[in-house]
CSV table of N, CA and C in Angstrom, one decimal:
chain,number,residue,atom,x,y,z
A,9,MET,N,177.7,91.1,50.5
A,9,MET,CA,176.8,91.4,49.6
A,9,MET,C,176.1,92.9,50.0
A,10,LYS,N,176.3,94.0,48.7
A,10,LYS,CA,175.6,95.5,49.2
A,10,LYS,C,174.3,95.3,48.9
A,11,LEU,N,173.6,95.8,50.7
A,11,LEU,CA,172.4,96.3,50.2
A,11,LEU,C,171.8,96.2,49.5
A,12,THR,N,171.9,97.3,48.1
A,12,THR,CA,172.0,97.9,47.5
A,12,THR,C,171.4,96.4,46.1
A,13,GLU,N,172.2,95.5,46.8
A,13,GLU,CA,171.9,94.3,45.1
A,13,GLU,C,171.2,93.7,45.8
A,14,THR,N,170.2,93.7,46.8
A,14,THR,CA,169.1,93.6,47.6
A,14,THR,C,167.5,94.5,46.9
A,15,VAL,N,167.5,95.3,46.6
A,15,VAL,CA,166.7,95.9,45.9
A,15,VAL,C,166.2,94.9,44.8
A,16,GLN,N,164.6,94.6,44.7
A,16,GLN,CA,164.3,94.3,43.3
A,16,GLN,C,163.5,95.3,42.7
A,17,THR,N,163.2,94.9,40.7
A,17,THR,CA,163.2,95.8,40.2
A,17,THR,C,162.2,95.2,39.5
A,18,ALA,N,160.6,95.8,39.0
A,18,ALA,CA,159.7,94.5,37.9
A,18,ALA,C,158.5,95.7,37.0
A,19,ASP,N,158.1,96.5,36.7
A,19,ASP,CA,156.6,96.8,36.6
A,19,ASP,C,155.3,96.3,37.7
A,20,PHE,N,155.3,97.6,38.1
A,20,PHE,CA,153.9,97.6,39.0
A,20,PHE,C,152.5,97.1,38.7
A,21,LYS,N,152.5,96.8,37.3
A,21,LYS,CA,151.7,95.9,36.4
A,21,LYS,C,151.6,95.0,36.0
A,22,SER,N,152.8,93.6,36.3
A,22,SER,CA,153.1,92.5,36.7
A,22,SER,C,153.4,92.0,37.5
A,23,GLU,N,153.6,93.1,39.0
A,23,GLU,CA,154.5,92.7,39.9
A,23,GLU,C,154.2,93.0,41.0
A,24,LYS,N,152.4,92.4,42.5
A,24,LYS,CA,152.2,93.9,43.2
A,24,LYS,C,153.0,93.9,44.7
A,25,HIS,N,154.7,94.3,44.2
A,25,HIS,CA,155.2,94.7,45.5
A,25,HIS,C,156.0,96.3,44.7
A,26,VAL,N,156.1,96.5,43.3
A,26,VAL,CA,156.7,97.4,43.2
A,26,VAL,C,155.6,98.6,43.6
A,27,PRO,N,156.8,99.4,43.7
A,27,PRO,CA,155.8,100.7,44.2
A,27,PRO,C,155.8,101.9,43.1
A,28,SER,N,154.1,101.9,41.9
A,28,SER,CA,154.0,102.7,41.3
A,28,SER,C,154.2,104.1,41.8
A,29,ILE,N,154.0,105.2,41.0
A,29,ILE,CA,154.5,106.5,40.7
A,29,ILE,C,154.0,107.0,40.1
A,30,HIS,N,152.9,108.9,40.6
A,30,HIS,CA,152.3,109.2,39.5
A,30,HIS,C,153.6,110.5,39.6
A,31,ALA,N,153.4,111.6,39.7
A,31,ALA,CA,153.7,112.9,39.7
A,31,ALA,C,153.0,114.0,39.1
A,32,GLU,N,152.8,115.1,39.0
A,32,GLU,CA,152.3,116.0,38.6
A,32,GLU,C,152.6,117.3,39.2
A,33,LYS,N,153.5,118.7,37.5
A,33,LYS,CA,153.7,119.9,38.7
A,33,LYS,C,152.8,120.7,37.6
A,34,ALA,N,152.4,121.9,39.3
A,34,ALA,CA,151.8,123.1,39.1
A,34,ALA,C,151.7,123.9,39.6
A,35,ASP,N,152.7,125.0,39.1
A,35,ASP,CA,153.3,126.1,40.4
A,35,ASP,C,153.6,126.2,41.2
A,36,GLY,N,154.8,125.4,40.3
A,36,GLY,CA,155.7,125.2,41.2
A,36,GLY,C,155.8,124.4,42.3
A,37,VAL,N,154.4,123.0,42.1
A,37,VAL,CA,154.1,122.8,43.3
A,37,VAL,C,154.6,120.7,42.8
A,38,LEU,N,155.5,120.4,42.7
A,38,LEU,CA,155.1,118.7,43.0
A,38,LEU,C,154.6,117.9,43.5
A,39,LYS,N,153.4,117.6,42.7
A,39,LYS,CA,152.7,116.6,43.4
A,39,LYS,C,152.8,114.6,43.5
A,40,ILE,N,153.1,114.5,44.3
A,40,ILE,CA,153.9,112.8,44.1
A,40,ILE,C,153.1,111.9,45.2
A,41,THR,N,152.4,110.9,44.6
A,41,THR,CA,151.5,109.7,44.6
A,41,THR,C,152.6,108.1,44.7
A,42,SER,N,153.2,107.8,45.6
A,42,SER,CA,153.0,106.4,45.3
A,42,SER,C,152.1,105.3,46.0
A,43,TRP,N,152.5,104.3,45.6
A,43,TRP,CA,151.3,103.0,46.4
A,43,TRP,C,152.1,101.7,45.7
A,44,VAL,N,151.5,100.8,46.7
A,44,VAL,CA,151.8,99.7,46.3
A,44,VAL,C,150.9,98.5,46.1
A,45,GLY,N,150.3,97.6,44.6
A,45,GLY,CA,149.3,97.3,44.7
A,45,GLY,C,148.6,98.5,43.6
A,46,GLU,N,148.5,99.0,42.7
A,46,GLU,CA,147.8,99.7,41.8
A,46,GLU,C,147.0,99.3,40.8
A,47,GLU,N,147.7,98.0,40.1
A,47,GLU,CA,147.6,97.4,39.0
A,47,GLU,C,147.1,95.6,39.6
A,48,ILE,N,147.7,95.4,40.7
A,48,ILE,CA,147.8,93.8,41.1
A,48,ILE,C,147.4,94.2,42.7
A,49,GLU,N,146.4,94.0,43.8
A,49,GLU,CA,146.5,93.9,45.2
A,49,GLU,C,147.3,93.7,45.5
A,50,HIS,N,148.8,94.0,46.7
A,50,HIS,CA,148.9,93.2,47.7
A,50,HIS,C,148.3,93.1,48.7
A,51,PRO,N,148.4,91.9,49.4
A,51,PRO,CA,146.9,90.9,50.2
A,51,PRO,C,147.2,92.1,51.6
A,52,ASN,N,148.1,92.5,52.3
A,52,ASN,CA,148.5,93.8,53.9
A,52,ASN,C,147.7,92.6,54.9
A,53,THR,N,148.0,91.7,55.0
A,53,THR,CA,147.5,90.8,56.6
A,53,THR,C,148.7,90.6,57.1
A,54,LEU,N,148.2,90.4,58.5
A,54,LEU,CA,149.4,90.3,59.2
A,54,LEU,C,150.6,89.6,58.7
A,55,GLU,N,150.5,88.4,58.1
A,55,GLU,CA,151.7,87.8,58.1
A,55,GLU,C,152.4,88.1,56.5
A,56,HIS,N,151.5,88.8,55.7
A,56,HIS,CA,152.2,89.7,54.6
A,56,HIS,C,151.5,90.9,54.2
A,57,HIS,N,152.8,91.5,53.8
A,57,HIS,CA,152.1,93.1,54.1
A,57,HIS,C,152.6,94.2,54.2
A,58,ILE,N,152.6,95.8,53.4
A,58,ILE,CA,154.1,96.2,53.1
A,58,ILE,C,154.4,97.0,54.1
A,59,ALA,N,155.3,97.4,55.1
A,59,ALA,CA,155.5,97.8,56.4
A,59,ALA,C,155.9,99.3,55.8
A,60,TRP,N,156.5,99.6,54.9
A,60,TRP,CA,156.6,100.9,54.3
A,60,TRP,C,157.2,101.6,52.8
A,61,ILE,N,156.7,103.3,52.8
A,61,ILE,CA,157.4,103.4,51.2
A,61,ILE,C,157.6,104.6,51.8
A,62,LYS,N,159.1,104.9,51.3
A,62,LYS,CA,160.0,105.8,50.8
A,62,LYS,C,160.1,106.8,50.0
A,63,VAL,N,159.9,108.0,50.1
A,63,VAL,CA,159.6,108.9,48.5
A,63,VAL,C,161.1,109.7,48.6
A,64,PHE,N,161.5,109.8,47.1
A,64,PHE,CA,163.1,110.8,47.2
A,64,PHE,C,163.0,111.9,45.9
A,65,PHE,N,163.5,112.7,45.4
A,65,PHE,CA,163.0,113.4,44.7
A,65,PHE,C,165.0,113.7,44.0
A,66,LYS,N,165.3,114.0,43.2
A,66,LYS,CA,166.7,113.8,42.9
A,66,LYS,C,166.1,115.5,41.7
A,67,PRO,N,166.4,115.9,42.3
A,67,PRO,CA,166.6,117.6,41.3
A,67,PRO,C,167.3,117.6,40.1
A,68,GLU,N,166.7,117.8,38.5
A,68,GLU,CA,167.7,118.3,37.9
A,68,GLU,C,168.6,118.5,38.4
A,69,GLY,N,170.3,118.1,38.0
A,69,GLY,CA,171.7,118.9,38.2
A,69,GLY,C,172.2,118.0,39.8
A,70,ALA,N,171.2,117.7,40.4
A,70,ALA,CA,171.8,117.3,41.5
A,70,ALA,C,172.6,116.0,41.9
A,71,LYS,N,172.9,115.9,43.0
A,71,LYS,CA,174.1,114.9,43.0
A,71,LYS,C,173.5,113.7,43.3
A,72,PHE,N,172.5,114.5,44.4
A,72,PHE,CA,172.0,112.5,45.3
A,72,PHE,C,170.3,113.3,45.9
A,73,PRO,N,170.0,111.8,45.6
A,73,PRO,CA,168.5,112.5,45.8
A,73,PRO,C,168.2,112.2,47.5
A,74,ILE,N,166.6,113.5,47.2
A,74,ILE,CA,166.9,114.2,48.6
A,74,ILE,C,165.4,113.5,48.9
A,75,GLU,N,165.5,112.7,50.2
A,75,GLU,CA,164.0,112.4,51.0
A,75,GLU,C,163.4,113.1,51.1
A,76,VAL,N,161.9,113.0,50.0
A,76,VAL,CA,160.7,113.2,50.6
A,76,VAL,C,159.4,113.3,51.5
A,77,GLY,N,159.9,112.1,51.8
A,77,GLY,CA,159.1,111.4,52.9
A,77,GLY,C,159.3,110.3,53.2
A,78,SER,N,158.7,109.4,54.0
A,78,SER,CA,159.1,108.2,55.2
A,78,SER,C,158.0,107.8,55.8
A,79,TYR,N,157.1,106.7,55.4
A,79,TYR,CA,155.7,106.2,55.9
A,79,TYR,C,155.8,104.8,56.3
A,80,GLU,N,155.2,104.7,57.8
A,80,GLU,CA,155.0,104.0,58.0
A,80,GLU,C,153.2,103.4,57.9
A,81,PHE,N,153.5,101.6,58.4
A,81,PHE,CA,151.6,101.2,57.4
A,81,PHE,C,151.9,100.7,58.9
A,82,SER,N,151.0,100.4,59.5
A,82,SER,CA,150.8,99.0,61.2
A,82,SER,C,149.9,98.7,61.3
A,83,ALA,N,148.5,99.0,60.4
A,83,ALA,CA,147.7,98.1,60.6
A,83,ALA,C,147.4,97.4,59.7
A,84,HIS,N,147.2,95.9,60.2
A,84,HIS,CA,147.5,95.1,59.1
A,84,HIS,C,146.4,93.7,59.9
A,85,GLY,N,144.9,94.5,59.8
A,85,GLY,CA,144.4,93.1,60.2
A,85,GLY,C,143.4,93.2,61.4
A,86,GLU,N,144.2,94.3,62.4
A,86,GLU,CA,144.2,93.6,64.4
A,86,GLU,C,142.6,94.6,63.7
A,87,GLU,N,141.6,93.7,64.4
A,87,GLU,CA,139.9,94.7,64.5
A,87,GLU,C,139.5,94.9,62.9
A,88,GLU,N,139.8,93.9,62.6
A,88,GLU,CA,139.2,94.1,60.5
A,88,GLU,C,139.8,94.9,60.0
A,89,LEU,N,140.9,95.7,60.3
A,89,LEU,CA,141.5,97.0,59.8
A,89,LEU,C,143.1,96.8,59.2
A,90,TYR,N,142.7,97.2,58.0
A,90,TYR,CA,143.7,97.1,56.7
A,90,TYR,C,144.4,98.5,56.4
A,91,THR,N,145.8,98.6,56.5
A,91,THR,CA,146.6,100.1,56.2
A,91,THR,C,146.3,99.1,54.4
A,92,VAL,N,146.2,100.3,53.6
A,92,VAL,CA,146.3,100.2,52.2
A,92,VAL,C,147.6,101.4,52.2
A,93,PRO,N,148.6,101.2,51.2
A,93,PRO,CA,149.7,101.3,51.0
A,93,PRO,C,149.9,102.8,50.0
A,94,ARG,N,149.5,103.5,50.0
A,94,ARG,CA,149.3,104.7,49.3
A,94,ARG,C,149.4,106.0,49.9
A,95,VAL,N,150.7,106.5,49.1
A,95,VAL,CA,151.2,107.7,50.3
A,95,VAL,C,150.7,108.7,48.8
A,96,GLU,N,150.5,110.8,49.3
A,96,GLU,CA,150.9,111.2,48.7
A,96,GLU,C,151.7,113.0,49.6
A,97,VAL,N,152.6,113.0,48.6
A,97,VAL,CA,153.7,114.2,48.7
A,97,VAL,C,153.7,115.2,48.2
A,98,GLU,N,153.6,116.5,48.5
A,98,GLU,CA,153.6,117.8,48.0
A,98,GLU,C,155.1,118.5,48.2
A,99,VAL,N,155.8,119.0,46.8
A,99,VAL,CA,157.0,119.4,47.2
A,99,VAL,C,157.3,121.0,46.5
A,100,LYS,N,157.4,121.9,47.5
A,100,LYS,CA,157.7,123.5,46.2
A,100,LYS,C,158.7,123.2,45.4
A,101,THR,N,158.7,123.0,44.1
A,101,THR,CA,159.6,123.1,43.4
A,101,THR,C,160.0,123.4,42.0
A,102,ASP,N,161.1,124.2,41.7
A,102,ASP,CA,160.6,124.8,40.1
A,102,ASP,C,161.5,123.5,39.1
A,103,LYS,N,161.6,123.0,39.1
A,103,LYS,CA,163.6,122.3,38.9
A,103,LYS,C,162.2,121.0,38.2
A,104,GLY,N,162.5,120.3,37.2
A,104,GLY,CA,162.4,118.9,37.5
A,104,GLY,C,163.2,117.9,37.5
A,105,GLY,N,163.2,116.5,37.3
A,105,GLY,CA,164.1,115.8,38.5
A,105,GLY,C,163.1,114.1,38.1
A,106,GLU,N,163.7,113.6,39.1
A,106,GLU,CA,163.6,112.0,39.3
A,106,GLU,C,162.7,111.6,40.2
A,107,VAL,N,161.9,110.9,40.8
A,107,VAL,CA,161.4,110.7,41.8
A,107,VAL,C,161.2,109.7,42.1
A,108,TYR,N,161.7,108.6,43.2
A,108,TYR,CA,161.9,107.5,43.7
A,108,TYR,C,161.3,107.1,44.7
A,109,ALA,N,160.9,105.6,44.5
A,109,ALA,CA,159.6,105.3,45.2
A,109,ALA,C,160.9,104.0,45.5
A,110,LEU,N,160.5,103.7,47.2
A,110,LEU,CA,160.5,102.6,47.3
A,110,LEU,C,160.6,101.6,48.5
A,111,SER,N,159.8,100.1,48.7
A,111,SER,CA,159.3,99.8,49.7
A,111,SER,C,159.7,98.3,50.2
A,112,TYR,N,159.3,98.1,51.5
A,112,TYR,CA,159.3,97.0,52.0
A,112,TYR,C,158.1,96.0,52.1
A,113,CYS,N,158.3,94.9,51.8
A,113,CYS,CA,157.6,93.7,52.2
A,113,CYS,C,158.0,93.3,52.7
A,114,ASN,N,156.6,92.5,54.7
A,114,ASN,CA,157.8,91.4,55.4
A,114,ASN,C,158.5,90.6,55.4
A,115,ILE,N,157.8,90.3,53.8
A,115,ILE,CA,157.9,88.4,53.4
A,115,ILE,C,159.4,88.8,51.9
A,116,HIS,N,158.7,89.5,51.3
A,116,HIS,CA,160.1,89.8,49.8
A,116,HIS,C,160.1,90.9,50.3
A,117,GLY,N,161.2,91.1,50.8
A,117,GLY,CA,162.0,92.6,50.8
A,117,GLY,C,161.7,93.9,50.5
A,118,LEU,N,162.7,94.6,49.8
A,118,LEU,CA,163.1,95.3,49.0
A,118,LEU,C,162.1,95.9,47.6
A,119,TRP,N,161.4,96.8,47.5
A,119,TRP,CA,161.7,96.9,46.0
A,119,TRP,C,161.4,98.7,45.6
A,120,GLU,N,161.8,98.6,44.2
A,120,GLU,CA,161.7,100.4,44.1
A,120,GLU,C,161.5,100.5,42.7
A,121,ASN,N,161.0,102.2,42.2
A,121,ASN,CA,160.6,102.3,41.1
A,121,ASN,C,161.3,103.5,40.8
A,122,ALA,N,161.2,104.3,39.5
A,122,ALA,CA,161.9,105.6,39.6
A,122,ALA,C,161.5,106.0,38.4
A,123,ILE,N,160.4,107.5,38.2
A,123,ILE,CA,160.1,107.9,37.5
A,123,ILE,C,161.0,109.1,36.9
A,124,GLU,N,161.3,110.3,35.2
A,124,GLU,CA,161.1,111.3,35.6
A,124,GLU,C,160.1,112.4,35.5
A,125,CYS,N,160.4,113.5,36.0
A,125,CYS,CA,159.0,114.0,36.2
A,125,CYS,C,159.8,116.0,35.8
């Protein structure tokens, strides 16, 4: 089995593991926000948490997406502190394209989402 065959997808409004993506473009800057738990909150406990989110951008005409951010979350209940798996990144570009987000749950594995912008 290939790793890509283990990546799961769904609608983030019905599945708490799918990273949501919002992208706004203004004055040559693409602002990307991605998080897990927009509609259905993810528990984010020591036993069950989102460990990381990676964000990619594939400009129009490009062959491959480019990783524009990689974010690890490490506070999962220590001293009553819990990380909210939400990230923002800004990319300078005049091109449109596709934004991808990939997240990892320590129990339920890899999840992805993509939007055009």
